[in-house]
PDB file of C-alpha atoms in Angstrom:
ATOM      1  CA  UNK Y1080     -16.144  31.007 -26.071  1.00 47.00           C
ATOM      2  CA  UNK Y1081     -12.815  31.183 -24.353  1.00 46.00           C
ATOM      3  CA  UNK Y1082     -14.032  32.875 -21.623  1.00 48.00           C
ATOM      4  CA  UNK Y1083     -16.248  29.966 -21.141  1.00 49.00           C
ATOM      5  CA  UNK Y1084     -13.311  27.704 -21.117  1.00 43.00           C
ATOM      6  CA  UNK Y1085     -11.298  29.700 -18.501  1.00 46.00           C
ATOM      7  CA  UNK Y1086     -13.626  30.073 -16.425  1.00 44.00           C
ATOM      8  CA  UNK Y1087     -14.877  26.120 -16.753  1.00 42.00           C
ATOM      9  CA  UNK Y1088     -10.807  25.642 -15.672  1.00 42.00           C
ATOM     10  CA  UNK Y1089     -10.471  27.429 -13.077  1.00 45.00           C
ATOM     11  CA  UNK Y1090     -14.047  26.471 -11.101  1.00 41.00           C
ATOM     12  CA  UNK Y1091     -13.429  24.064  -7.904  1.00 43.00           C
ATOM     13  CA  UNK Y1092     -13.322  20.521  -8.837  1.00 42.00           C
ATOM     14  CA  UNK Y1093     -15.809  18.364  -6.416  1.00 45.00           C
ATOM     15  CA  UNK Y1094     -13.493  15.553  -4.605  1.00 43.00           C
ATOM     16  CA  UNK Y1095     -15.714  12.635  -5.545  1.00 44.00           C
ATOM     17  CA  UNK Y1096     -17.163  11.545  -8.675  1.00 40.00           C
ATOM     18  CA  UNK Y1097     -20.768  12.976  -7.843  1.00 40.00           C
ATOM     19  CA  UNK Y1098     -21.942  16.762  -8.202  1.00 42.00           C
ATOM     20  CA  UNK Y1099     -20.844  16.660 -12.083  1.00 44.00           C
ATOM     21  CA  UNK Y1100     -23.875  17.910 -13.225  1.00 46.00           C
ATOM     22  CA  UNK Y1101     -24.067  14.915 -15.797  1.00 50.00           C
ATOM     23  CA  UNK Y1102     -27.681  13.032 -16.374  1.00 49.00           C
ATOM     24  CA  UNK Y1103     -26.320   9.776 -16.005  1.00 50.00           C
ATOM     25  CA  UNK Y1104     -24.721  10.516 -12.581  1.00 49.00           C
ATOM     26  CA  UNK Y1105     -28.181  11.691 -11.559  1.00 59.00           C
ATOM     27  CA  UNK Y1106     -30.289   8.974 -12.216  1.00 75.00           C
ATOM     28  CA  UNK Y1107     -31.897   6.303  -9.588  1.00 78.00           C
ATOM     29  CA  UNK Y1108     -29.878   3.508 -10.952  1.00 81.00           C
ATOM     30  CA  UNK Y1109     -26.781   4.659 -11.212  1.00 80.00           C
ATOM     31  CA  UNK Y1110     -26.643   5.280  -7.680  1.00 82.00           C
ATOM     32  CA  UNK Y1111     -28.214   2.146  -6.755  1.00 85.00           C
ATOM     33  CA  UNK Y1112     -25.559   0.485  -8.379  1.00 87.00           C
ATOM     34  CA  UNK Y1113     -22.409   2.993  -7.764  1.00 85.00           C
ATOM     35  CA  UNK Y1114     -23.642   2.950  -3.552  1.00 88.00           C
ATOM     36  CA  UNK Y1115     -23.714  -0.554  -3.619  1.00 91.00           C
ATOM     37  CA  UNK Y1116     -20.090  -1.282  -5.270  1.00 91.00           C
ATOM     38  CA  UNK Y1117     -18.528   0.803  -3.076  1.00 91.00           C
ATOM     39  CA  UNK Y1118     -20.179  -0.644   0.195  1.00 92.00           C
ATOM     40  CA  UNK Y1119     -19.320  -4.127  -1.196  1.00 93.00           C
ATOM     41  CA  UNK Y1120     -15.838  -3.296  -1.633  1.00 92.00           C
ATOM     42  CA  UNK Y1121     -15.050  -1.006   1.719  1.00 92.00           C
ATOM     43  CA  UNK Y1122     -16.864  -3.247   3.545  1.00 93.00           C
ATOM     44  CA  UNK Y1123     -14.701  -6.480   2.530  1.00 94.00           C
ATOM     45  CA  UNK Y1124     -11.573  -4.352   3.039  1.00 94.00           C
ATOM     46  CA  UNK Y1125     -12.487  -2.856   5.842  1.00 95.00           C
ATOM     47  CA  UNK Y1126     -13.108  -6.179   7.437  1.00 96.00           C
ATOM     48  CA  UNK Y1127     -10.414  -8.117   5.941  1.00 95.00           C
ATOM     49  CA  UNK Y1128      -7.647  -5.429   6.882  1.00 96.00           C
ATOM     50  CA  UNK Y1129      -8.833  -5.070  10.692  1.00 96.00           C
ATOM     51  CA  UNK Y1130      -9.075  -8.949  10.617  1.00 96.00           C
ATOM     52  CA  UNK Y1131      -5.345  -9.107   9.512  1.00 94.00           C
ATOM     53  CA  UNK Y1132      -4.586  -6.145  12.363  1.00 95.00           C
ATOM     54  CA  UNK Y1133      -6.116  -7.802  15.261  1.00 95.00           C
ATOM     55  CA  UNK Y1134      -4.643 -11.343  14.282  1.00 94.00           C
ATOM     56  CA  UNK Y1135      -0.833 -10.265  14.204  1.00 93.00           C
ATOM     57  CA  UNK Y1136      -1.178  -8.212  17.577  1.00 92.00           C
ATOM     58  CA  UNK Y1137      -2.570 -10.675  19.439  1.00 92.00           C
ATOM     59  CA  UNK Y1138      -0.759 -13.864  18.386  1.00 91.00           C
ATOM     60  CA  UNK Y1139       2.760 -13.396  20.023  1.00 89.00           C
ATOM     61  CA  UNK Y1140       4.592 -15.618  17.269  1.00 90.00           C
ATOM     62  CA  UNK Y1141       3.108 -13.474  14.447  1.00 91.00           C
ATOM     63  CA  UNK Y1142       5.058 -10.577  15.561  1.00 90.00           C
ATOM     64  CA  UNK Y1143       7.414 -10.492  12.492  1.00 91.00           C
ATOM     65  CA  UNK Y1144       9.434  -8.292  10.501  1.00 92.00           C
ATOM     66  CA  UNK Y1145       7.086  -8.901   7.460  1.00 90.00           C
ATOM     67  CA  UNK Y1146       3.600  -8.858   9.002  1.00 93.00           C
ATOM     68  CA  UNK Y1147       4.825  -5.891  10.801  1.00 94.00           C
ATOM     69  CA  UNK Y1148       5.027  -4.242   7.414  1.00 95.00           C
ATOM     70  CA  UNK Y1149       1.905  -5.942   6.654  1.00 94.00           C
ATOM     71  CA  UNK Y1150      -0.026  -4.721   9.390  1.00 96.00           C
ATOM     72  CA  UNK Y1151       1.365  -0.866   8.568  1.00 96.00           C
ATOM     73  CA  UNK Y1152       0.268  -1.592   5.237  1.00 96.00           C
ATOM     74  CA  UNK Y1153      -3.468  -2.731   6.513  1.00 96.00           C
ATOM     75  CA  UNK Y1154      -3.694   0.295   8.682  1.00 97.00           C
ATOM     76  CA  UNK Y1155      -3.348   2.557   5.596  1.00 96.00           C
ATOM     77  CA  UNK Y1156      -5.651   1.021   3.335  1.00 95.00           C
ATOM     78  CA  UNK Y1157      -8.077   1.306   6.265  1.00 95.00           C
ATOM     79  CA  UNK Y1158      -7.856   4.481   6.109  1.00 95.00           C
ATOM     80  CA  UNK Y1159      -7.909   5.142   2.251  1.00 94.00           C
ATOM     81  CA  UNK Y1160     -11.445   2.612   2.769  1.00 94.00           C
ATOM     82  CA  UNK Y1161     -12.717   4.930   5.186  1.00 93.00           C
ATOM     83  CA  UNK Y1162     -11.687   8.388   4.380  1.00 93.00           C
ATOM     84  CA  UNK Y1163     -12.519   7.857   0.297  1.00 89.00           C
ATOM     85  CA  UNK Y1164     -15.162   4.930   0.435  1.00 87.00           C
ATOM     86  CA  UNK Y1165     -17.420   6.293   2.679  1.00 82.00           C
ATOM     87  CA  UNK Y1166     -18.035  10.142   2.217  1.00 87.00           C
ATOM     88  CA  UNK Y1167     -18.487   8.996  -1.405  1.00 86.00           C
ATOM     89  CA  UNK Y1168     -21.263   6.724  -0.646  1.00 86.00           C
ATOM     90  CA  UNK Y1169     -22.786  10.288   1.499  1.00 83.00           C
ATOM     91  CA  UNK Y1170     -22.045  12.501  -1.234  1.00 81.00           C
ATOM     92  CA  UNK Y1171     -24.228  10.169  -3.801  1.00 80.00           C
ATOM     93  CA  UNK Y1172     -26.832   9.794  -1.600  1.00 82.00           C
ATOM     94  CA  UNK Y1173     -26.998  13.316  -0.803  1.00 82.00           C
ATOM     95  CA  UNK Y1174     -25.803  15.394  -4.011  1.00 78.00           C
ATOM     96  CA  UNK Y1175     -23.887  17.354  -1.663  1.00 84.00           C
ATOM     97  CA  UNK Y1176     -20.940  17.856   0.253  1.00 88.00           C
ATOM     98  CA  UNK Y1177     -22.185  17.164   4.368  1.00 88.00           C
ATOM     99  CA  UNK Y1178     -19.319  16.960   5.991  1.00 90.00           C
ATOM    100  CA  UNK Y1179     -18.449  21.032   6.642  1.00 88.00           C
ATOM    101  CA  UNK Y1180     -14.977  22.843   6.685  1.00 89.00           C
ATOM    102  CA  UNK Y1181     -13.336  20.405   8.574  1.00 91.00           C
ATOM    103  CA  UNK Y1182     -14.263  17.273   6.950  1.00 91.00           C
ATOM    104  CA  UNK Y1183     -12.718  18.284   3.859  1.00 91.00           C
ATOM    105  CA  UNK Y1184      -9.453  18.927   5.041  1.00 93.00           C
ATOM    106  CA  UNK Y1185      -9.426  16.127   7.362  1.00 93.00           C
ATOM    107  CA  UNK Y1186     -10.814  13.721   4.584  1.00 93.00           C
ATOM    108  CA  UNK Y1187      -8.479  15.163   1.685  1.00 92.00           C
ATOM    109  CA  UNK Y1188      -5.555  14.745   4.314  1.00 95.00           C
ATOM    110  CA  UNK Y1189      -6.501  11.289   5.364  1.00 96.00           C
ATOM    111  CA  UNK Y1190      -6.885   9.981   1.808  1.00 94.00           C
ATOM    112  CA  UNK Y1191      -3.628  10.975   0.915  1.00 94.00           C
ATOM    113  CA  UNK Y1192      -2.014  10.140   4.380  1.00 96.00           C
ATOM    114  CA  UNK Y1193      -3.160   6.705   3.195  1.00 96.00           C
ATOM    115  CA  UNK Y1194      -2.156   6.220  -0.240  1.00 95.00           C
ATOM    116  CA  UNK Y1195       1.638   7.559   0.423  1.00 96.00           C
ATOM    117  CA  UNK Y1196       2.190   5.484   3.700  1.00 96.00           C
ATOM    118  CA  UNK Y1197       0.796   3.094   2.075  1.00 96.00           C
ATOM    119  CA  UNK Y1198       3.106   3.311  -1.216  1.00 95.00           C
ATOM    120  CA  UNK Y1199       5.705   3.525   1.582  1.00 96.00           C
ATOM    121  CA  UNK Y1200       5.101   0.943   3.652  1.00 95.00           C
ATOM    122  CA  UNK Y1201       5.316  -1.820   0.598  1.00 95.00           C
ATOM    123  CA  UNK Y1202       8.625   0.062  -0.823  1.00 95.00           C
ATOM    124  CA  UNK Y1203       9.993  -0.907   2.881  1.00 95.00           C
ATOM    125  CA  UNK Y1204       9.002  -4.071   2.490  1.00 94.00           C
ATOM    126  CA  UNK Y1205      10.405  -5.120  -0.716  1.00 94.00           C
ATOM    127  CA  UNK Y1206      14.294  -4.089   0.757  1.00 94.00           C
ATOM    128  CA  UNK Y1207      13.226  -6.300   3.857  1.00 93.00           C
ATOM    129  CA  UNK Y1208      12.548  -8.998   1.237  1.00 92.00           C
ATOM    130  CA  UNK Y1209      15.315  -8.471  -0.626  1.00 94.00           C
ATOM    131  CA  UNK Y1210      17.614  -8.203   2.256  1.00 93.00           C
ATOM    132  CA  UNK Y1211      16.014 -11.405   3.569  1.00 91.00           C
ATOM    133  CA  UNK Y1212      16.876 -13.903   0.313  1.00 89.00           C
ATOM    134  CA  UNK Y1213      19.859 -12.112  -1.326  1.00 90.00           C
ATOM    135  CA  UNK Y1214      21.849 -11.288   2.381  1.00 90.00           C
ATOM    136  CA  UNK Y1215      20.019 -14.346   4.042  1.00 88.00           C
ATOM    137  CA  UNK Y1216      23.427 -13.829   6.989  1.00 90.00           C
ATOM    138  CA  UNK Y1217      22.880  -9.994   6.894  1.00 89.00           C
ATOM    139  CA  UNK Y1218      19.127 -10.537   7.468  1.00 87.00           C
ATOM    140  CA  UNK Y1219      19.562 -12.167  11.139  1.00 87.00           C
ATOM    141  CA  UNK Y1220      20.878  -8.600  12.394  1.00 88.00           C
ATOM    142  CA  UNK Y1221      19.300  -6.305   9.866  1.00 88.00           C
ATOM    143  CA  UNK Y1222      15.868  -7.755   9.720  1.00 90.00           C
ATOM    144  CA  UNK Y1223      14.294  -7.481  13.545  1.00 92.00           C
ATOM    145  CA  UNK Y1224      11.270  -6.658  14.456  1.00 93.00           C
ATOM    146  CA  UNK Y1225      12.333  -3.741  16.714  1.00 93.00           C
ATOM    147  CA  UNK Y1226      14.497  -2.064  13.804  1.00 93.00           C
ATOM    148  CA  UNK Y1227      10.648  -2.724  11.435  1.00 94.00           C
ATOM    149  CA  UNK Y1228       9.083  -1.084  13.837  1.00 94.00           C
ATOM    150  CA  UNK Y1229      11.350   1.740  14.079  1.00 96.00           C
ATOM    151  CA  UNK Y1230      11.222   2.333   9.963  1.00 96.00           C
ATOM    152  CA  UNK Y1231       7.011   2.292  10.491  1.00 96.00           C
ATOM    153  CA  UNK Y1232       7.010   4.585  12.416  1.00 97.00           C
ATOM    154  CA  UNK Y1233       9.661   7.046  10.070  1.00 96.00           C
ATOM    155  CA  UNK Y1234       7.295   6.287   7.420  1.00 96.00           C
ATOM    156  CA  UNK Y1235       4.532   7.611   9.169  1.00 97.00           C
ATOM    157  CA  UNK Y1236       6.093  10.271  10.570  1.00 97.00           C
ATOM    158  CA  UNK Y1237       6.894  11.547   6.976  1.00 96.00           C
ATOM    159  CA  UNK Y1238       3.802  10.743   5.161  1.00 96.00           C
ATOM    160  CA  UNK Y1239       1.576  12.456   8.029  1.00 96.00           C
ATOM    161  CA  UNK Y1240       4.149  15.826   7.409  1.00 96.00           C
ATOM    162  CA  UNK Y1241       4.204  15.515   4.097  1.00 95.00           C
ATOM    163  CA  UNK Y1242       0.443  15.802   3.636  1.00 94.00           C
ATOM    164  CA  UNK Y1243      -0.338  18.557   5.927  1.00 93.00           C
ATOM    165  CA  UNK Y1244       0.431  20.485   2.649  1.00 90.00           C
ATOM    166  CA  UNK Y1245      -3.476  19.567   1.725  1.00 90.00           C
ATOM    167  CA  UNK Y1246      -4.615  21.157   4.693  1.00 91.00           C
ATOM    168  CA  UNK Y1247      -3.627  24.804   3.061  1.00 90.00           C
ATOM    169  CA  UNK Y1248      -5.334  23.609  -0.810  1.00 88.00           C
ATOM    170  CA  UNK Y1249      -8.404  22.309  -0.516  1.00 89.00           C
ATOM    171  CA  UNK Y1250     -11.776  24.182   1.023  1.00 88.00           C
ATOM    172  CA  UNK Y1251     -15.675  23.953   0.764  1.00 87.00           C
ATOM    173  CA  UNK Y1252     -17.122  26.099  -2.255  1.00 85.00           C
ATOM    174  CA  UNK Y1253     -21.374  26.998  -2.279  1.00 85.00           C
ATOM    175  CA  UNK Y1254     -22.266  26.650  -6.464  1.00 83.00           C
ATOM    176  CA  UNK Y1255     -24.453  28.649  -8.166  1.00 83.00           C
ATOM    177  CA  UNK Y1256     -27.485  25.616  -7.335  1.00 82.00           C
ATOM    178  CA  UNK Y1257     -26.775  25.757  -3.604  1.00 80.00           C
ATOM    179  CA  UNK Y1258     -24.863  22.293  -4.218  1.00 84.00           C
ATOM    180  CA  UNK Y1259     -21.328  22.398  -1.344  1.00 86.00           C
ATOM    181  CA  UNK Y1260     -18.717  21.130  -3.050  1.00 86.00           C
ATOM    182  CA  UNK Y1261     -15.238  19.842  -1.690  1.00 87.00           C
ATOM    183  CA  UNK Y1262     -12.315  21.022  -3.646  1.00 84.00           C
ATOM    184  CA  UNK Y1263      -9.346  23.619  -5.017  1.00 83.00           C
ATOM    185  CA  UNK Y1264      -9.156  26.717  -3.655  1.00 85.00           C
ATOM    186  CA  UNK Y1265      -6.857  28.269  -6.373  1.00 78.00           C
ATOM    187  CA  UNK Y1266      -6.821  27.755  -9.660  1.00 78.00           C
ATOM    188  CA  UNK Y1267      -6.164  23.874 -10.671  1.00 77.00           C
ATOM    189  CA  UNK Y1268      -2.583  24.724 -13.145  1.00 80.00           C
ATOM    190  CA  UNK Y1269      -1.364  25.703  -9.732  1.00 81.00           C
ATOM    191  CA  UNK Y1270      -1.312  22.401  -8.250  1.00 84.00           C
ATOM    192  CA  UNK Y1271       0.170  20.407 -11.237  1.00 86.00           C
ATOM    193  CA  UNK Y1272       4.022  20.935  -9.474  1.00 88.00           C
ATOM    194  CA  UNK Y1273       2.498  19.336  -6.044  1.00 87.00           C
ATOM    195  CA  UNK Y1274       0.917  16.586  -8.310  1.00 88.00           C
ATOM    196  CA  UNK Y1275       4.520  15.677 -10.220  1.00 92.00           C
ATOM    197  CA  UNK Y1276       6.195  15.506  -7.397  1.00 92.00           C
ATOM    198  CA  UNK Y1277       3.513  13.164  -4.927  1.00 92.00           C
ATOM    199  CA  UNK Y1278       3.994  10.962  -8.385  1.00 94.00           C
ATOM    200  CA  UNK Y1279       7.398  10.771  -8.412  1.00 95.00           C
ATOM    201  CA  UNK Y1280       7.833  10.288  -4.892  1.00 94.00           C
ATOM    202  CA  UNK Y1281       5.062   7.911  -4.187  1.00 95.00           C
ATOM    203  CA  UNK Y1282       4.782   6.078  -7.547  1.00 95.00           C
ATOM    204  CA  UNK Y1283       7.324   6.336  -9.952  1.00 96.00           C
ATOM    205  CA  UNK Y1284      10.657   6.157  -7.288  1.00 96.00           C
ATOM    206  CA  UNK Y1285       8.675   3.009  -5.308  1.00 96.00           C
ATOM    207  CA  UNK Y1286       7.810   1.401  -8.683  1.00 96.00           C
ATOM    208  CA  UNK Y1287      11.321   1.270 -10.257  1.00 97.00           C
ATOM    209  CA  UNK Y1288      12.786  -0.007  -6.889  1.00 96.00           C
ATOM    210  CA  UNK Y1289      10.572  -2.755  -6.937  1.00 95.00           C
ATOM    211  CA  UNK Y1290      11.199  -3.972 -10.123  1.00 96.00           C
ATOM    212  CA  UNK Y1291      14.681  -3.134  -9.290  1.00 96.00           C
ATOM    213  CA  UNK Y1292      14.598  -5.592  -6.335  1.00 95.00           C
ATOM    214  CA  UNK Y1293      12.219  -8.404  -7.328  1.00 94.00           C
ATOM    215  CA  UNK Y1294      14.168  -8.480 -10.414  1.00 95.00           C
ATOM    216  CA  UNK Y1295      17.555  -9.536  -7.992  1.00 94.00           C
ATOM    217  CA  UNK Y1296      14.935 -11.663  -5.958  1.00 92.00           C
ATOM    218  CA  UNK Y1297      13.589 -13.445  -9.237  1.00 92.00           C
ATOM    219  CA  UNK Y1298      17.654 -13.740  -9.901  1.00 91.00           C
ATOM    220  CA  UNK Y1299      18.438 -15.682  -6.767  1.00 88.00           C
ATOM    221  CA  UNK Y1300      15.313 -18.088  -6.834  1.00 87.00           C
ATOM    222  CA  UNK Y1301      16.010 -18.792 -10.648  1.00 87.00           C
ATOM    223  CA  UNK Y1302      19.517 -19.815  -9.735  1.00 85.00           C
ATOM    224  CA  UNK Y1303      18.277 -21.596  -6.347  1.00 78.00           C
ATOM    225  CA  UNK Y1304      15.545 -23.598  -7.934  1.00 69.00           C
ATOM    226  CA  UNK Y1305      13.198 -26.304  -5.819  1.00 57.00           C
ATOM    227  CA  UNK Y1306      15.357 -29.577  -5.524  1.00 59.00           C
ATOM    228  CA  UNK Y1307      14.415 -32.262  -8.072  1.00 57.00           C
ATOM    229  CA  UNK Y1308      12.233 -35.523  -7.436  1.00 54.00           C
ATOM    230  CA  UNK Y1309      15.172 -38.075  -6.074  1.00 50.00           C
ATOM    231  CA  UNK Y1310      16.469 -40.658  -8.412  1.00 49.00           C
ATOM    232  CA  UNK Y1311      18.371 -44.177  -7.190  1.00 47.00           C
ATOM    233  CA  UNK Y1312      21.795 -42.981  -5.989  1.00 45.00           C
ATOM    234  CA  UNK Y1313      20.908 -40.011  -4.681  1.00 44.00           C
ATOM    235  CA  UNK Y1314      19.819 -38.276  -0.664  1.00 44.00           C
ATOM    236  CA  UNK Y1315      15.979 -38.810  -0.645  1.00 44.00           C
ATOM    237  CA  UNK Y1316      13.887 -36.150   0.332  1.00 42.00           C
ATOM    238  CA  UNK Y1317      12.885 -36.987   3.930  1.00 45.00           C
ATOM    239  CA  UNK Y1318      16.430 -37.803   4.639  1.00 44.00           C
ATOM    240  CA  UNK Y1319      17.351 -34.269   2.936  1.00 38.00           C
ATOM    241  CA  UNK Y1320      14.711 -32.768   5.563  1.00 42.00           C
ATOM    242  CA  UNK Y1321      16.149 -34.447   8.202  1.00 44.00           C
ATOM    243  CA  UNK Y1322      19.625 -33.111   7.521  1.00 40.00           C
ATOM    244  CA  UNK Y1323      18.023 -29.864   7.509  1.00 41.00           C
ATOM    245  CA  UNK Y1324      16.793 -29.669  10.556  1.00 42.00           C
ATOM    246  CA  UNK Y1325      19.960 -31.425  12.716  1.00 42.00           C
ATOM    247  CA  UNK Y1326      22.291 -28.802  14.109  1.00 44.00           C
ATOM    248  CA  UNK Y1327      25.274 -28.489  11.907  1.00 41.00           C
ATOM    249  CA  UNK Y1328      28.629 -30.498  13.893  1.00 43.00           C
ATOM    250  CA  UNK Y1329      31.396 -28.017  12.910  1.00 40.00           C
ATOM    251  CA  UNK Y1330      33.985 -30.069  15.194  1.00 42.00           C
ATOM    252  CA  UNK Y1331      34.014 -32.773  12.094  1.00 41.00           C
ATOM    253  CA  UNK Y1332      36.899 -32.966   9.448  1.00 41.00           C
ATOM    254  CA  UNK Y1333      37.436 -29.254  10.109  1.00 41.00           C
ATOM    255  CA  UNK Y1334      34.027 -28.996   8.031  1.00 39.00           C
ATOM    256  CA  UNK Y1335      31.692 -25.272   8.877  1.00 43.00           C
ATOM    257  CA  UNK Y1336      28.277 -25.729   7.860  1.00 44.00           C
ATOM    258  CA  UNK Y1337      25.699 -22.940   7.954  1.00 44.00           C
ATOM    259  CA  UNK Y1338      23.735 -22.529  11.157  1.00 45.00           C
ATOM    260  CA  UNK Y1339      20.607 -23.790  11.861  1.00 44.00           C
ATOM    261  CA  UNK Y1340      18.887 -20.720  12.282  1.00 44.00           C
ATOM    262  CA  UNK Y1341      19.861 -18.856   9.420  1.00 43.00           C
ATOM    263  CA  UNK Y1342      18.724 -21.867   7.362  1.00 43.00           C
ATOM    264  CA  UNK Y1343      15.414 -22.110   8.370  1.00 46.00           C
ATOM    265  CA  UNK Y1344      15.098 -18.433   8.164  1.00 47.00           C
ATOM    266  CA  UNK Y1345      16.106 -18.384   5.017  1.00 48.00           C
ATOM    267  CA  UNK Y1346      13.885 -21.083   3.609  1.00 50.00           C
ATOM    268  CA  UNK Y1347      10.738 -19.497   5.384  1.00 50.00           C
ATOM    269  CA  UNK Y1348      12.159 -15.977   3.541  1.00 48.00           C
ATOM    270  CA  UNK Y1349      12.051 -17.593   0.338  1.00 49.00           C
ATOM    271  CA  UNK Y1350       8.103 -19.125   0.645  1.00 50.00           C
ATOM    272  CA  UNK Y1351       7.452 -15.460   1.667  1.00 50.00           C
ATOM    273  CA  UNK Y1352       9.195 -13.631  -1.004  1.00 47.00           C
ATOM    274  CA  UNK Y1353       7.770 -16.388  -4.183  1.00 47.00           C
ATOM    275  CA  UNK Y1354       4.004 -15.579  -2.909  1.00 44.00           C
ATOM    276  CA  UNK Y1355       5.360 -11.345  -2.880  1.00 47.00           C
ATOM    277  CA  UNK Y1356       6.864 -11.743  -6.190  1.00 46.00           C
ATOM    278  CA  UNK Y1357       3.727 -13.277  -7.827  1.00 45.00           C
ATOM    279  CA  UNK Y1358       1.418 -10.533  -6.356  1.00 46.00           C
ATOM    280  CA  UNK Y1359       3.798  -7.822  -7.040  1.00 45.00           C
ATOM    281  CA  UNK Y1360       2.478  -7.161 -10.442  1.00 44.00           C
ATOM    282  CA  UNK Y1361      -0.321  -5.745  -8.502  1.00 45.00           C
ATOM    283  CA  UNK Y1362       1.710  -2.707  -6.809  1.00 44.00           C
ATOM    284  CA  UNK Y1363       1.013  -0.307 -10.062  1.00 45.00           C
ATOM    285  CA  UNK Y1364      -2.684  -0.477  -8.817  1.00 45.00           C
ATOM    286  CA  UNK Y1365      -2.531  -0.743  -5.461  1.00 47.00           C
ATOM    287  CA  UNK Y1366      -0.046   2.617  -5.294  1.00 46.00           C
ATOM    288  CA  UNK Y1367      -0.984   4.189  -8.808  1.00 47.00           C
ATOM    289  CA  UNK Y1368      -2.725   8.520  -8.282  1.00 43.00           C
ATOM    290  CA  UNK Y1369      -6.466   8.085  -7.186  1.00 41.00           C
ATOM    291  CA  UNK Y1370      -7.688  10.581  -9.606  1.00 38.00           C
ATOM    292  CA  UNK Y1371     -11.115   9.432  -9.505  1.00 38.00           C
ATOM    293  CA  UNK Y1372     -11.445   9.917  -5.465  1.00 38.00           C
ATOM    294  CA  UNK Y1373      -9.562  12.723  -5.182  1.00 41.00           C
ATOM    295  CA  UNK Y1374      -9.328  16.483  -6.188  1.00 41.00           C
ATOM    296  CA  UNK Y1375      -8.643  16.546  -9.688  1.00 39.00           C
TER     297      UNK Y1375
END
């Protein structure tokens, strides 16, 4: 009985959710409906994300610090669409593993190259956020689109070093059945160390920052709140707007306003960062381990 066990522990685990051996897995509508979930979903991603690409790098005045981040952040779940979405769909239609040597260490690598840059790529956002509302005067010199560009392209210089680790852990194993299977090539207690740390790294460090930050950015817009519907006596809205948008005179009664351009960067900061801090909630999903898609 316990050799049973052990030797149940330490067989290759496929990288997909197929090949289990289970009945249900192997029936006709189970796949029917599995195939088509997972072409519904990568196929709206996949479309949406390259729609989001092209439309920030051809429109010149899209070219921002935050869609830069955005567009980083497209690129990778591209690739987690592609690189986990698809060689599932294969792998049910199949029952086996088609993609040789190489195309489980490139798709192990890409899957993960994708899920960390993209974990990344929204923890660099968040400080450009939070730089943006609570150092709105800071912002004008921190947050450019040369110096986003330059932090991309760190982020994706780590990630894609950082996950060449797969390419030595994962090979192609033959069952018993004739069945190829994607997966370990050691015994799985091995990898639990590389496992903690891509968690703590990727998940658990992002995670706490964000609510670390969003928490200061909730701070600033709960003290900052929308102005109130005008009353008699008071500056009416449209002449409020107005006074917004005139330069500031600092030549009168020895009176500094705040420029013109931080102002309006700042309000356009703040319409950003309330849509990002309802939708933040979703970062534990977006960023959590994909267990299900990849070796486990």
């Amino acid at each position: 009985m316990q050799e049973n066990v052990s030797s149940r522990m330490d067989t290759p685990t496929n990288i997909s959710l197929v090949g289990s051996g289970d009945a249900v897995s192997e029936s006709l509508e189970y796949k029917t409906v599995s195939v088509f979930l997972v072409l519904l979903v990568c196929g709206v991603g996949i479309v949406g994300n390259i729609m989001v690409v092209l439309v920030v790098l051809t429109t010149r005045h899209m070219r921002t610090p935050t869609n830069c981040y955005l567009v980083s952040l497209a690129v990778a779940d591209l690739m987690v669409l592609v690189a986990a979405g698809l060689p599932n769909i294969s792998e049910s239609l199949m029952a086996t593993w088609v993609y040789g040597h190489a195309g489980c260490l490139g798709i192990t690598y890409f899957q993960y190259l994708g899920i960390n840059a993209s974990s990344c790529s929204i923890t660099a956002f968040t400080v450009e956020r939070y730089i943006a509302i609570c150092h709105p005067m800071r912002a004008q010199t921190v947050c450019t689109v040369s110096r986003a560009k330059r932090i991309i392209a760190g982020v994706w210089a780590f990630t894609c070093v950082y996950c060449m680790l797969w390419l030595f852990l994962v090979d192609i194993q033959v069952n018993p059945d004739g069945r190829v299977q994607c997966g370990y090539r050691v015994s799985r207690d091995l990898y639990l160390p590389i496992y903690l740390i891509d968690f703590a790294i990727f998940y658990v460090i992002p995670l706490l920052l964000a609510i670390a930050l969003y928490g200061l950015i909730a701070r600033i817009l709960y003290l900052n709140p929308l102005p109130h519907p005008p009353v008699s006596g008071t500056i009416t809205a449209p002449t409020l707007r107005r006074s917004c948008k005139e330069p500031v005179d600092t030549g009168k009664a020895g009176r500094q306003g705040r420029p013109k351009s931080a102002l309006s960067s700042g309000n356009r900061s703040l319409r950003c960062s309330q849509w990002w801090l309802c939708s933040s909630p979703c970062f534990g999903c977006h960023t959590g381990p994909w267990f299900s898609l990849t070796p486990s």
